[in-house]
């Protein structure tokens, strides 16, 4: 925040982002996006060959080509926001040759993006024939993705550990000498701890240890710098983006390297202050999230603090863009692939102005369309009269317990529960299992 206040719009790297954040409706950032222009840009990035729907493709085009240094991608539940982020990152690297910083409030969110990006990248590589590769290279693909995940290895998912900075350092060619130095250091340490060692030997060992430690530190810093310099996608949490390792990211002339694009996922759950850690490292930014879902976690109980910190950068800009009816700086992903239409329609009307559409593959999907449930129903029909179970066709059920003598209780610690409603849930779960659903396919969610 000190850096933001000190430089303002004159910031040497993020001046454009800062201007867009505090002058959200600056006409300088207006963009003419006709249908033909969007289609041309989609073709340029070969988006037709991806699995993205029309709103997802438009979001990628907007993020890459809008005149505004900040673009918003609004992703309601089930609309494929992470998939869109992954394709955006691939396009930025392959067709723009950009260096991308990806951040999010939590380790899980960062790992999900990395996992999806590398999964897509590997799919493309294995499915391409030599002829297709040649064609894609001619069409403008610049380089393959080299990703590095910053952060403590213990907080990184096991499946993507190989992309962690520590893992890449360990497997780097430059660390072979470091391993030899450490082995030599251990020998000198044994000399120091050996009571039989002569004073002259200990003096030599101490001097050599000091020299070896300095060499190890220098070589490791060099390896880290090379990894960060050569990586075109760097991932970290919002707070992790403040790491001092970024200071080692320098070009051949020793000049600091900035990012062409900063992407913050789950931006609607991130405090604005934490977003600026990443944003000040880039020339262009994309914030992805949904301000209609969970807000950021604020532990302070002072109402003024909660009110002020509770407004995220994503929500602030979304409100400004909506007010000016600016569709060229924000894009909502419109098709959801998760819920039956009876469930999503309520959310669409209540939260998303009726714009959320259910995809054909899920809009009429019911329990009876699931293989195990259908098989159980067929078996039941074969043995008895084929009476339909009402639950097989239920998609949304509301149970009103008013007047049923089911009261909420709280223990000494203040934790609340309702045993009567818990019994209803238990009974319903048993009914679902009897239809053929597996226990591991049922989620029971409570607000506390």
PDB file of N, CA and C in Angstrom, residues 123-137:
ATOM      1  N   UNK A 123      -2.915 -32.473 -22.460  1.00  0.00           N
ATOM      2  CA  UNK A 123      -3.906 -32.995 -23.405  1.00  0.00           C
ATOM      3  C   UNK A 123      -3.594 -32.528 -24.820  1.00  0.00           C
ATOM      4  N   UNK A 124      -3.283 -31.244 -24.959  1.00  0.00           N
ATOM      5  CA  UNK A 124      -2.987 -30.677 -26.274  1.00  0.00           C
ATOM      6  C   UNK A 124      -1.740 -31.312 -26.869  1.00  0.00           C
ATOM      7  N   UNK A 125      -0.735 -31.518 -26.033  1.00  0.00           N
ATOM      8  CA  UNK A 125       0.529 -32.064 -26.528  1.00  0.00           C
ATOM      9  C   UNK A 125       0.376 -33.506 -26.992  1.00  0.00           C
ATOM     10  N   UNK A 126      -0.399 -34.301 -26.241  1.00  0.00           N
ATOM     11  CA  UNK A 126      -0.556 -35.707 -26.610  1.00  0.00           C
ATOM     12  C   UNK A 126      -1.496 -35.905 -27.792  1.00  0.00           C
ATOM     13  N   UNK A 127      -2.451 -34.995 -27.979  1.00  0.00           N
ATOM     14  CA  UNK A 127      -3.427 -35.144 -29.065  1.00  0.00           C
ATOM     15  C   UNK A 127      -2.923 -34.582 -30.392  1.00  0.00           C
ATOM     16  N   UNK A 128      -1.920 -33.713 -30.337  1.00  0.00           N
ATOM     17  CA  UNK A 128      -1.396 -33.109 -31.575  1.00  0.00           C
ATOM     18  C   UNK A 128      -0.544 -34.100 -32.356  1.00  0.00           C
ATOM     19  N   UNK A 129      -0.770 -34.207 -33.620  1.00  0.00           N
ATOM     20  CA  UNK A 129       0.129 -34.954 -34.501  1.00  0.00           C
ATOM     21  C   UNK A 129       1.233 -34.013 -34.945  1.00  0.00           C
ATOM     22  N   UNK A 130       2.279 -34.547 -35.582  1.00  0.00           N
ATOM     23  CA  UNK A 130       3.376 -33.702 -36.052  1.00  0.00           C
ATOM     24  C   UNK A 130       2.879 -32.656 -37.039  1.00  0.00           C
ATOM     25  N   UNK A 131       1.915 -33.060 -37.857  1.00  0.00           N
ATOM     26  CA  UNK A 131       1.368 -32.132 -38.844  1.00  0.00           C
ATOM     27  C   UNK A 131       0.620 -30.994 -38.163  1.00  0.00           C
ATOM     28  N   UNK A 132      -0.161 -31.347 -37.149  1.00  0.00           N
ATOM     29  CA  UNK A 132      -0.929 -30.340 -36.423  1.00  0.00           C
ATOM     30  C   UNK A 132      -0.007 -29.403 -35.665  1.00  0.00           C
ATOM     31  N   UNK A 133       1.083 -29.966 -35.126  1.00  0.00           N
ATOM     32  CA  UNK A 133       2.040 -29.125 -34.406  1.00  0.00           C
ATOM     33  C   UNK A 133       2.652 -28.093 -35.347  1.00  0.00           C
ATOM     34  N   UNK A 134       3.001 -28.554 -36.551  1.00  0.00           N
ATOM     35  CA  UNK A 134       3.576 -27.633 -37.522  1.00  0.00           C
ATOM     36  C   UNK A 134       2.577 -26.541 -37.871  1.00  0.00           C
ATOM     37  N   UNK A 135       1.305 -26.948 -38.034  1.00  0.00           N
ATOM     38  CA  UNK A 135       0.266 -25.974 -38.368  1.00  0.00           C
ATOM     39  C   UNK A 135       0.066 -24.984 -37.248  1.00  0.00           C
ATOM     40  N   UNK A 136       0.090 -25.473 -35.990  1.00  0.00           N
ATOM     41  CA  UNK A 136      -0.142 -24.578 -34.854  1.00  0.00           C
ATOM     42  C   UNK A 136       1.029 -23.624 -34.682  1.00  0.00           C
ATOM     43  N   UNK A 137       2.260 -24.109 -34.996  1.00  0.00           N
ATOM     44  CA  UNK A 137       3.410 -23.217 -34.900  1.00  0.00           C
ATOM     45  C   UNK A 137       3.328 -22.107 -35.933  1.00  0.00           C
TER      46      UNK A 137
END
